[in-house]
Amino acid sequence: MSMTRRAALAAAALLGLTGAVSAQTTITIQHPLPVNSHYGAGATAFKETLERLTNNRIRVTIQRNDNEREVLESIQIGTVDAGITSTGPVGNFVPVSRNLDIPFLFRDRTHAHGVLDGAIGNELLAAFQPRGMIGVAWLENGFRHLTNNRREVRTPEEVQGLKVRTMENQVHMRAFQTLGALPTPMAFSELTTALQQGTVDGQENPIPVILGNNLNQVQRHLTLTGHVYSPAILVVSPAVWGRLSAADRAAVMEAGKAAAKANRDRVASDEATGVEELRRRGMTVITEVDRARFQAALAPAYAVYARELDGALIERIRAWRAN
Ligand code: EAX
């Protein structure tokens, strides 16, 4: 065997033993929305920051997968490295996150960011690891509003009888059931077809999602209920996390913070102009909504939440104030 070949084999063996010291790693991150969306903005910031902090030793590939439950399942088993999803299906994996999905729990975005970026949010991120995912950062989907094809909705009574697509989220389904609607849970990937075929009359989503997915093409009426604040979460697979050095883990956390900022900035800009744009695209928009009346109509659901969810945590969230 030639000297050169022997040297090459020795080098390969060394790399094999010590691990590829400076081998490049690629992390794939999936999310359910268009590239040019509030999740896309977060994913791009995550990519740019992580690649910069590791001098491109870690490269990030962004992919779309509009089935959030599937993304989370794949992250748990390690076939997908990272993801951004709303908390919609997360409660089926990390039950404590259901407390975040209660209608009218968060007063406004300042309240939501204060809770999620503080002690409560960190406690909830830590709850992901025992459930097979690494919670990296809280991002934002936004305040959810009701759309439908049957009528202008101004009161909770006018929700009665509507077949409303909900996420696969027991807390949301309970709320719409309490209002007398027919909650129909399905993944986001099935939504547009269900609306086109009339399988459901309506759905509920934040302005950035309605705008970014052109739901105005399959929905006539928008009511600014703001009935739920929808957090989003950036999670990483334990399979990836276990291979990262402490320094690279710190870089992932830093990149998560950058993702949250870019994502939230994009939500703010979408919400600033989105309602007018949806009106321009032909939707009727009901802006004057008596939210106290919706909250009162949800009283039976709140009684169930108090029994089934974490009352102390809910009170901590409600009591949060900016200092
Ligand atoms: O996370 O499924 C939904 O309605 C979500 O809001 C959407 O996938 C963005």
XYZ file of C-alpha atoms and ligand atoms in Angstrom:
332
model
C 0.000 0.000 0.000
C 1.409 3.419 -0.975
C 2.482 5.948 1.663
C -0.168 8.389 0.463
C -2.988 5.886 0.814
C -1.732 4.857 4.273
C -1.660 8.523 5.369
C -5.149 9.095 3.977
C -6.540 6.088 5.822
C -4.849 7.241 9.057
C -6.367 10.722 8.714
C -9.818 9.271 8.030
C -9.502 7.025 11.082
C -8.451 9.996 13.242
C -11.423 12.032 12.082
C -13.679 9.033 12.680
C -12.373 8.623 16.268
C -12.433 12.267 17.287
C -15.562 13.080 15.295
C -15.388 15.413 12.414
C -13.710 18.263 14.298
C -14.678 21.008 11.897
C -17.084 19.049 9.729
C -19.969 21.119 8.506
C -23.406 20.366 9.953
C -26.677 21.166 8.235
C -29.815 21.758 10.298
C -33.164 21.604 8.494
C -35.924 23.767 9.972
C -39.548 23.307 8.839
C -42.543 25.633 9.217
C -46.075 25.641 7.715
C -46.223 29.044 6.007
C -44.916 30.768 2.860
C -41.283 31.896 2.753
C -42.497 35.512 2.850
C -44.469 35.123 6.088
C -44.007 35.909 9.774
C -42.704 32.361 10.316
C -40.495 32.693 7.236
C -39.022 35.881 8.705
C -38.239 33.985 11.897
C -36.717 31.022 10.067
C -34.542 33.287 7.937
C -33.275 35.183 10.973
C -32.551 31.855 12.691
C -30.581 30.693 9.637
C -28.593 33.905 9.192
C -27.744 34.225 12.882
C -26.716 30.607 13.436
C -24.582 30.535 10.277
C -22.929 33.815 11.258
C -22.236 32.724 14.850
C -20.667 29.446 13.708
C -18.850 30.863 10.677
C -21.000 28.649 8.494
C -19.875 25.513 10.280
C -23.573 24.994 10.907
C -25.703 25.668 7.830
C -29.501 25.915 8.000
C -31.938 24.720 5.334
C -35.496 26.088 5.508
C -38.375 23.887 4.316
C -42.155 24.305 4.279
C -44.364 21.666 5.920
C -47.943 22.809 6.473
C -48.810 19.977 8.847
C -47.634 21.243 12.235
C -48.449 18.030 14.069
C -46.307 16.121 11.552
C -43.436 18.589 12.069
C -43.562 18.035 15.830
C -43.755 14.226 15.496
C -40.779 14.265 13.105
C -38.756 16.410 15.510
C -39.469 14.001 18.341
C -38.177 11.018 16.339
C -35.310 13.005 14.801
C -36.272 12.883 11.125
C -36.645 16.689 11.159
C -34.010 18.781 12.950
C -36.000 21.891 13.941
C -39.343 23.548 13.438
C -41.525 26.578 13.971
C -45.181 25.873 14.721
C -48.064 27.560 16.487
C -49.029 26.102 19.852
C -52.116 24.713 18.078
C -51.201 21.010 18.139
C -48.459 21.401 20.803
C -50.841 20.638 23.673
C -51.073 17.057 22.381
C -47.311 16.747 22.974
C -46.666 19.148 25.877
C -49.953 19.326 27.841
C -48.945 22.302 30.001
C -48.814 24.484 26.866
C -52.620 24.232 26.644
C -52.807 26.901 29.350
C -51.538 29.405 26.764
C -54.419 28.694 24.380
C -57.255 29.948 26.596
C -59.480 32.560 24.928
C -58.914 36.187 25.951
C -56.117 35.153 28.355
C -53.588 37.685 27.039
C -54.615 41.350 27.141
C -52.328 42.415 24.288
C -48.975 41.608 22.692
C -47.038 43.369 25.483
C -48.700 41.054 27.994
C -47.987 37.992 25.846
C -44.338 38.886 25.229
C -43.803 39.772 28.898
C -45.122 36.396 30.043
C -43.421 34.310 27.342
C -40.045 36.081 27.577
C -39.996 35.924 31.386
C -39.990 33.281 34.116
C -43.280 31.692 33.019
C -42.168 31.360 29.422
C -38.838 29.850 30.461
C -40.609 27.338 32.712
C -42.803 26.341 29.789
C -39.828 26.014 27.420
C -38.218 23.658 29.933
C -41.371 21.489 29.822
C -40.596 20.506 26.220
C -37.444 18.463 26.893
C -39.145 15.693 28.924
C -41.623 15.431 26.024
C -38.952 14.794 23.400
C -38.297 18.291 22.019
C -35.942 21.143 22.932
C -37.905 24.380 23.382
C -35.601 27.120 22.065
C -37.706 30.283 21.792
C -41.237 31.633 21.895
C -42.219 33.209 18.619
C -45.606 34.609 17.637
C -48.496 33.686 15.406
C -50.695 36.527 16.649
C -54.221 37.232 17.849
C -56.668 34.946 16.088
C -59.764 36.314 14.325
C -62.829 34.591 12.894
C -63.570 34.373 9.172
C -66.543 32.660 7.508
C -68.551 32.468 4.311
C -72.069 32.537 5.704
C -72.644 35.865 7.411
C -71.198 38.917 9.061
C -70.576 37.972 12.681
C -70.801 40.665 15.373
C -72.037 38.721 18.402
C -71.362 35.312 19.948
C -74.915 34.294 19.060
C -74.070 34.733 15.373
C -71.343 32.090 15.720
C -74.012 29.494 16.500
C -74.333 26.820 13.842
C -71.156 27.757 11.966
C -68.906 24.832 11.031
C -65.568 26.306 12.099
C -62.230 24.703 11.318
C -60.096 24.764 14.409
C -56.571 23.565 14.978
C -56.239 20.159 16.616
C -56.504 21.921 19.936
C -58.924 20.821 22.675
C -58.982 24.264 24.308
C -60.056 25.990 21.098
C -62.547 23.252 20.233
C -64.173 23.600 23.665
C -64.498 27.351 23.144
C -66.235 27.071 19.765
C -68.443 24.254 21.014
C -69.484 26.492 23.937
C -70.417 29.255 21.467
C -72.665 26.783 19.643
C -70.427 26.363 16.610
C -69.413 23.001 15.181
C -65.623 22.892 15.709
C -63.929 20.805 13.005
C -60.258 20.157 13.863
C -57.812 19.645 11.016
C -54.218 20.378 10.089
C -53.477 23.668 8.325
C -52.584 21.649 5.196
C -56.263 20.686 4.778
C -57.757 24.123 5.457
C -57.972 25.772 2.040
C -59.524 22.694 0.405
C -62.066 22.372 3.221
C -63.054 26.018 2.766
C -63.206 25.690 -1.031
C -65.384 22.580 -0.819
C -67.624 24.032 1.896
C -66.716 21.247 4.316
C -66.427 24.068 6.825
C -67.996 27.544 6.784
C -65.136 29.327 8.490
C -61.841 29.250 10.299
C -59.880 31.395 12.699
C -56.344 32.652 12.320
C -54.210 35.753 12.889
C -54.088 38.474 10.226
C -50.601 37.418 9.027
C -51.880 33.892 8.268
C -55.087 35.080 6.566
C -53.061 37.572 4.519
C -50.068 35.396 3.729
C -52.182 32.442 2.550
C -54.720 34.568 0.633
C -57.600 33.161 2.658
C -59.607 36.118 1.351
C -59.960 34.026 -1.819
C -61.986 31.407 0.092
C -63.496 33.509 2.903
C -65.878 36.482 2.630
C -66.330 37.811 6.165
C -63.690 38.715 8.747
C -64.586 39.562 12.351
C -61.788 40.957 14.510
C -62.631 38.814 17.522
C -59.015 38.521 18.724
C -60.417 35.611 20.721
C -57.106 33.820 21.297
C -53.468 34.889 21.378
C -51.600 32.244 19.367
C -47.972 31.804 20.448
C -45.532 30.050 18.131
C -42.568 27.982 19.251
C -39.163 27.187 17.779
C -38.136 23.665 18.763
C -35.079 21.514 18.008
C -34.791 17.746 17.926
C -32.969 16.130 20.865
C -31.058 14.103 18.251
C -29.522 17.346 16.939
C -29.155 18.955 20.364
C -27.222 15.951 21.679
C -24.595 16.364 18.954
C -23.979 20.081 19.608
C -21.178 21.472 21.741
C -22.077 23.875 24.563
C -20.928 26.755 22.368
C -23.102 25.638 19.456
C -26.091 25.195 21.762
C -25.574 28.773 22.943
C -25.471 29.846 19.281
C -28.778 28.046 18.638
C -30.375 29.864 21.597
C -29.032 33.199 20.301
C -30.398 32.399 16.858
C -33.757 31.592 18.489
C -33.850 35.064 20.027
C -33.099 36.626 16.641
C -35.865 34.518 15.090
C -38.358 35.733 17.705
C -37.504 39.384 17.080
C -37.755 39.130 13.278
C -40.966 37.112 13.525
C -42.639 39.512 15.958
C -41.578 42.550 13.927
C -43.205 40.962 10.895
C -46.425 40.247 12.812
C -46.548 43.899 13.868
C -46.140 45.126 10.286
C -48.656 42.614 8.910
C -51.201 43.607 11.543
C -50.630 47.326 10.892
C -51.632 47.061 7.238
C -53.302 43.668 6.912
C -56.910 44.527 7.750
C -57.026 47.325 5.173
C -55.402 45.042 2.611
C -57.947 42.285 3.260
C -60.740 44.841 2.882
C -59.124 45.973 -0.382
C -59.089 42.344 -1.531
C -62.855 42.211 -1.006
C -63.464 40.857 2.494
C -66.111 42.464 4.667
C -64.431 43.356 7.964
C -66.279 43.720 11.264
C -64.017 45.742 13.527
C -66.435 46.650 16.340
C -66.586 43.450 18.370
C -67.996 43.297 21.916
C -65.271 41.041 23.306
C -66.727 41.179 26.804
C -69.872 39.636 25.355
C -67.828 36.842 23.763
C -65.999 36.288 27.067
C -69.314 36.110 28.940
C -70.633 33.559 26.456
C -67.511 31.464 27.103
C -68.126 31.223 30.868
C -68.979 27.482 30.711
C -65.707 26.823 28.877
C -63.739 28.771 31.501
C -65.273 26.559 34.182
C -63.960 23.492 32.363
C -60.519 25.078 31.867
C -60.356 25.834 35.624
C -60.976 22.139 36.315
C -58.863 20.602 33.579
C -55.937 23.025 33.213
C -53.501 24.650 35.653
C -55.483 27.282 37.576
C -52.421 28.609 39.440
C -50.480 29.043 36.196
C -53.447 30.759 34.542
C -53.676 33.181 37.475
C -49.923 33.889 37.259
C -50.338 34.686 33.567
C -53.366 36.902 34.174
C -51.582 38.718 37.029
C -48.486 39.579 34.976
C -47.904 43.298 34.648
C -45.156 45.260 32.963
C -43.067 46.713 35.797
O -49.210 28.285 12.628
O -53.034 25.803 11.792
C -53.199 27.027 11.990
O -54.281 27.611 11.888
C -51.976 27.837 12.380
O -52.367 29.104 12.865
C -51.078 28.029 11.164
O -50.643 26.778 10.744
C -49.841 28.869 11.529
